[in-house]
Short mmCIF file of the C-alpha atoms (twelve columns), coordinates in Angstrom:
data_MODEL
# 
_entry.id   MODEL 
# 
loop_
_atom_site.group_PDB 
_atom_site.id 
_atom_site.type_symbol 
_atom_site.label_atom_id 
_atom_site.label_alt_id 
_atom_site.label_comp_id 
_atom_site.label_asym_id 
_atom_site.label_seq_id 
_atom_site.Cartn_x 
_atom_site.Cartn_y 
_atom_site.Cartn_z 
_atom_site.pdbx_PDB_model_num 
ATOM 1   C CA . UNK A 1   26.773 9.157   72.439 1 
ATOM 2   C CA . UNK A 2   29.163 7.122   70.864 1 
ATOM 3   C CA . UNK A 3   31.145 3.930   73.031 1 
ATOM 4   C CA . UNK A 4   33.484 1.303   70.875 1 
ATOM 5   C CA . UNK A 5   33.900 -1.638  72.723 1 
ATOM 6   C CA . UNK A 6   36.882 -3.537  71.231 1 
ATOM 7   C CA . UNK A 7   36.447 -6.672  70.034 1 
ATOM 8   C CA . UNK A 8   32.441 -6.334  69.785 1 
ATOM 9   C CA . UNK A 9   31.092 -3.115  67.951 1 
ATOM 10  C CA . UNK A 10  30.948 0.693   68.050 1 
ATOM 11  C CA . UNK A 11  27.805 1.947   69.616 1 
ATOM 12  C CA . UNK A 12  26.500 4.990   68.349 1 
ATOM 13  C CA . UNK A 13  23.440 6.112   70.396 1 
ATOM 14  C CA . UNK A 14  20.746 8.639   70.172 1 
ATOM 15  C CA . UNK A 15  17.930 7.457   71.446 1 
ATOM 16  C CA . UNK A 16  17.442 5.895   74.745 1 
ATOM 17  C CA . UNK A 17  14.290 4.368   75.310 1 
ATOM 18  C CA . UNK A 18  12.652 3.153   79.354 1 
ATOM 19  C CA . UNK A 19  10.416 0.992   79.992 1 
ATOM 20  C CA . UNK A 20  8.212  2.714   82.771 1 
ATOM 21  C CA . UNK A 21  7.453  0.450   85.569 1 
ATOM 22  C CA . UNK A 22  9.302  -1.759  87.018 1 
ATOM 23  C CA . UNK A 23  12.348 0.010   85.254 1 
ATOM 24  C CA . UNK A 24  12.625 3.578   86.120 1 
ATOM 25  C CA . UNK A 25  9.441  3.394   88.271 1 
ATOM 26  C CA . UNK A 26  8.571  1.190   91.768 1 
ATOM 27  C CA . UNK A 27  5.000  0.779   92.131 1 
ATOM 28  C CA . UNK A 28  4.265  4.168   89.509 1 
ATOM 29  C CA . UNK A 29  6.960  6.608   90.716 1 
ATOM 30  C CA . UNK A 30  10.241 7.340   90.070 1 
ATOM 31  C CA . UNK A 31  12.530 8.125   92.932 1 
ATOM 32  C CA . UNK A 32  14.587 11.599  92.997 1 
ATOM 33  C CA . UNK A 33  17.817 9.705   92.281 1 
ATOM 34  C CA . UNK A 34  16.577 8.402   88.891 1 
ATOM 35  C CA . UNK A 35  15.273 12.092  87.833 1 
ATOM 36  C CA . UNK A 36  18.550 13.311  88.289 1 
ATOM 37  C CA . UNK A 37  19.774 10.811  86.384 1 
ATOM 38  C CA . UNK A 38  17.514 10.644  83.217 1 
ATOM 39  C CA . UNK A 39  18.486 14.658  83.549 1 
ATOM 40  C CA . UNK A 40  22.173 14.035  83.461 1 
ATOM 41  C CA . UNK A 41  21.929 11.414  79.920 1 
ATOM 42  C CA . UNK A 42  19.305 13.718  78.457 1 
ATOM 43  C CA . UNK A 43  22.082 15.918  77.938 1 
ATOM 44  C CA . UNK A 44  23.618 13.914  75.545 1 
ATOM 45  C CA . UNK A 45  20.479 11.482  74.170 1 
ATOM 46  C CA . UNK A 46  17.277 11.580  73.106 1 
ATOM 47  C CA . UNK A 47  15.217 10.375  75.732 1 
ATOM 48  C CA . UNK A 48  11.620 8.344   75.427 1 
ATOM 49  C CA . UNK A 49  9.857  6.749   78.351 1 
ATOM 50  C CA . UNK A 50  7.353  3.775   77.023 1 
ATOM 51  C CA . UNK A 51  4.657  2.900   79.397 1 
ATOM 52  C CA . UNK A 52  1.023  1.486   79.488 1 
ATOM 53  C CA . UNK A 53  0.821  3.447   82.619 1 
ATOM 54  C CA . UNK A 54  -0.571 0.961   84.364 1 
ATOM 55  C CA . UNK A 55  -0.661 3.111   87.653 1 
ATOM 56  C CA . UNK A 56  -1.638 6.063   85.587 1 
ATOM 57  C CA . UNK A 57  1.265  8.104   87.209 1 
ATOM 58  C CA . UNK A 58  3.760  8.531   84.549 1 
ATOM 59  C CA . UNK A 59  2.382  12.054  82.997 1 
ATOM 60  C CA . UNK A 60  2.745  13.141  86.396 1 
ATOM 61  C CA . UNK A 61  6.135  11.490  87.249 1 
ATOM 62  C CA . UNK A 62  7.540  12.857  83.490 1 
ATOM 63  C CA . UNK A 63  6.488  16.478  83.834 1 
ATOM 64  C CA . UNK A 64  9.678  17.978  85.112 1 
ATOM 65  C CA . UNK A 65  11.809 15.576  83.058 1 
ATOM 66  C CA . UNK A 66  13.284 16.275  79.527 1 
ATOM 67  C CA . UNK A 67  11.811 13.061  78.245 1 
ATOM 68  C CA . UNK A 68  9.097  12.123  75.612 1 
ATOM 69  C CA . UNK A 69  6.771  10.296  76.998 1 
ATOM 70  C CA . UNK A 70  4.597  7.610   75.103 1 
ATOM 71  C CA . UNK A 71  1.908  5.669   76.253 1 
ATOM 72  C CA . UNK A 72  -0.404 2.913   74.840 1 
ATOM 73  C CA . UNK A 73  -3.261 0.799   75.919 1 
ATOM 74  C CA . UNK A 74  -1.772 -2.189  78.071 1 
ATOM 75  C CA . UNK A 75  -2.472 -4.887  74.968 1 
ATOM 76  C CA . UNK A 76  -0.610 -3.711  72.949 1 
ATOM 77  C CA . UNK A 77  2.949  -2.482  74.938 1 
ATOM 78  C CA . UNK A 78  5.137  -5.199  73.143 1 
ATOM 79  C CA . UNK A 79  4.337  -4.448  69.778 1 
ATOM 80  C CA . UNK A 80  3.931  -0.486  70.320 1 
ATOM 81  C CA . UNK A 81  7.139  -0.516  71.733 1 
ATOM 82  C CA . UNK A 82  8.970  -2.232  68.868 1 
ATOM 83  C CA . UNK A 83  7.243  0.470   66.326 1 
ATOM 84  C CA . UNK A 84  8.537  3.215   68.557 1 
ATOM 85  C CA . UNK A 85  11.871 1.578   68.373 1 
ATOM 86  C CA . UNK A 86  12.210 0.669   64.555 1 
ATOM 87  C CA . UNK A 87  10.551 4.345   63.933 1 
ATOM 88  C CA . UNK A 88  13.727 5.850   65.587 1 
ATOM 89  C CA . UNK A 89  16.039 3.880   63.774 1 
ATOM 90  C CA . UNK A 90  16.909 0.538   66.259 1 
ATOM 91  C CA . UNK A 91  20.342 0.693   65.144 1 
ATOM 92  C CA . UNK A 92  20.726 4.120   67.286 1 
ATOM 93  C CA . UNK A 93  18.627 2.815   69.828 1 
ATOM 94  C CA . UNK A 94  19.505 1.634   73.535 1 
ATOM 95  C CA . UNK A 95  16.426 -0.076  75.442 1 
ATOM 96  C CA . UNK A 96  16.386 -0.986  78.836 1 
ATOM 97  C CA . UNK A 97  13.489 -2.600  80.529 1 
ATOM 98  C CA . UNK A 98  12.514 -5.189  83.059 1 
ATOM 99  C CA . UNK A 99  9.094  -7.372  81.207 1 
ATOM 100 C CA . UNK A 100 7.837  -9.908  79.372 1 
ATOM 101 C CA . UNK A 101 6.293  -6.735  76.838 1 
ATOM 102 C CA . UNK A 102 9.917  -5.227  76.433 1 
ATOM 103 C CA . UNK A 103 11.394 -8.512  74.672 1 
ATOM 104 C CA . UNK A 104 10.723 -6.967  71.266 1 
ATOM 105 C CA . UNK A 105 12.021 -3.843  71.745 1 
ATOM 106 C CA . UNK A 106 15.614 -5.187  73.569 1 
ATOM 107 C CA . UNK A 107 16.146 -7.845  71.066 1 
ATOM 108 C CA . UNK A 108 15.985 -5.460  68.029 1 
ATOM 109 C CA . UNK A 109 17.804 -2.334  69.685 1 
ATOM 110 C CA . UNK A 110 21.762 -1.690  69.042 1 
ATOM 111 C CA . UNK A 111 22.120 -1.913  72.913 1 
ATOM 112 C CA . UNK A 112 19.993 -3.718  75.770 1 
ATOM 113 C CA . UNK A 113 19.997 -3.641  78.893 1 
ATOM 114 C CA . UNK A 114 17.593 -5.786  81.432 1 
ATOM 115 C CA . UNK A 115 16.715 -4.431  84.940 1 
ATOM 116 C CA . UNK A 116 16.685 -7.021  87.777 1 
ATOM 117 C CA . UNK A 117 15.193 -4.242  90.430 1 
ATOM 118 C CA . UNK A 118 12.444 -4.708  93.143 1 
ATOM 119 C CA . UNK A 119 9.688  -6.148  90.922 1 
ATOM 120 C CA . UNK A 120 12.018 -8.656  89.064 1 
ATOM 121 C CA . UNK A 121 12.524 -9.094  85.716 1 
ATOM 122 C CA . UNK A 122 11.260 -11.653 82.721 1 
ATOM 123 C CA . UNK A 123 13.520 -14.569 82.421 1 
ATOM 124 C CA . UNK A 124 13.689 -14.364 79.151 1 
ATOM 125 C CA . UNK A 125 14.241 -10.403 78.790 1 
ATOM 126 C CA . UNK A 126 17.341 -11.737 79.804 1 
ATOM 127 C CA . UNK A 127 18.460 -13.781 77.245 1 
ATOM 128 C CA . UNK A 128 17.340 -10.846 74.821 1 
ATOM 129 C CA . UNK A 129 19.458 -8.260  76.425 1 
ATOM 130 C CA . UNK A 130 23.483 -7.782  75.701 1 
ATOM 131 C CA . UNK A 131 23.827 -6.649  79.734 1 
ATOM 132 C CA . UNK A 132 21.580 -7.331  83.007 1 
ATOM 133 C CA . UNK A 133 21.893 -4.919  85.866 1 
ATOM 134 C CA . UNK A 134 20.365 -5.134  89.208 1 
ATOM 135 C CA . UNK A 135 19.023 -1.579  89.013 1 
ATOM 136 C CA . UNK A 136 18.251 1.095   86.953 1 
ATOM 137 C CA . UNK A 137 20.878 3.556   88.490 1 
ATOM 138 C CA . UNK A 138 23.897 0.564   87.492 1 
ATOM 139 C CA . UNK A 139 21.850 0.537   84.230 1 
ATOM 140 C CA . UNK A 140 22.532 4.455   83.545 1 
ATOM 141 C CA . UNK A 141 25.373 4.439   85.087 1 
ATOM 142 C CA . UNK A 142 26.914 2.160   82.218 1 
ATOM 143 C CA . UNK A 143 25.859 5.096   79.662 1 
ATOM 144 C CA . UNK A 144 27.578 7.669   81.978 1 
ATOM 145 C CA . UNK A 145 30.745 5.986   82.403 1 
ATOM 146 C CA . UNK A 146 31.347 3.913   79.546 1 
ATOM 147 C CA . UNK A 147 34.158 2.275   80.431 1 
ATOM 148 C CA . UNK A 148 31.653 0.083   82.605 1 
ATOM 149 C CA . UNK A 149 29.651 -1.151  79.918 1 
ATOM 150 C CA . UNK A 150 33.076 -1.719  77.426 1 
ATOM 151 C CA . UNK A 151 34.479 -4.071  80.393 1 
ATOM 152 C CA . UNK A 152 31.172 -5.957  80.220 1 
ATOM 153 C CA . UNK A 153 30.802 -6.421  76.577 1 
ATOM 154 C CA . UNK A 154 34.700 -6.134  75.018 1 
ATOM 155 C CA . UNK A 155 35.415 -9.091  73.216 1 
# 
């Protein structure tokens, strides 16, 4: 997936990687919309969800989606996330998540994008993040029509 906003950079993405809950998940599921659209980018990206499954749903929630999932023990989710990111290569990397343990990961990937849904977001995810959307549908929906996400960032 490649997106040049004028004026800023050329994007060239092939990996996205989602936070879990809070970002494509309320309260450990992931509504029917959002399926359909992680289906409709997986077509043209790589896609990894990154969770500490904190509701112990997400193997469940994944199973019908063509994402890699990746989990990790809770106390470490910041720091596992960044090593999932730089072992993809960042600079082909777009992150989008809604916590305090996705700071890492959105400050270091070519594209970020923080998720002000139903459970909030960190403060400073924000200031870590190129865009901030208020859900994770607005959030895809910049990847799927680009021309959204060049109007926000075009210099």
């Amino acid at each position: 997936m490649n997106i040049e906003v004028p004026g800023y950079t050329t994007l060239e993405l092939n990996y996205l990687l989602l936070d879990y809950n809070g970002t494509i998940a309320l309260d450990g599921h992931i509504s029917e919309s959002v399926k359909n659209l992680i289906r409709e980018l997986a077509k043209n990206i790589d896609v990894f969800v990154l969770t500490a499954d904190t509701h112990g749903t997400a193997s469940k929630e994944c199973a019908d989606l063509p994402v890699t999932l990746k989990t990790f023990p809770t106390d470490s989710a910041m720091h596992s996330k960044l090593e999932i990111l730089q072992s993809l290569n960042k600079g082909y990397c777009c992150a989008i998540g809604n916590g305090r343990n996705d700071v890492l990961m959105c400050a270091n990937a070519a594209l970020s994008i923080c998720v002000m849904g139903e459970e909030g977001c960190c403060s400073k995810l924000i200031e870590h993040s190129q865009v901030t959307v208020k859900s994770i549908e607005n959030a895809f929906e910049l990847l799927l029509k680009p021309k959204r996400l060049i109007a926000t960032l075009r210099g």
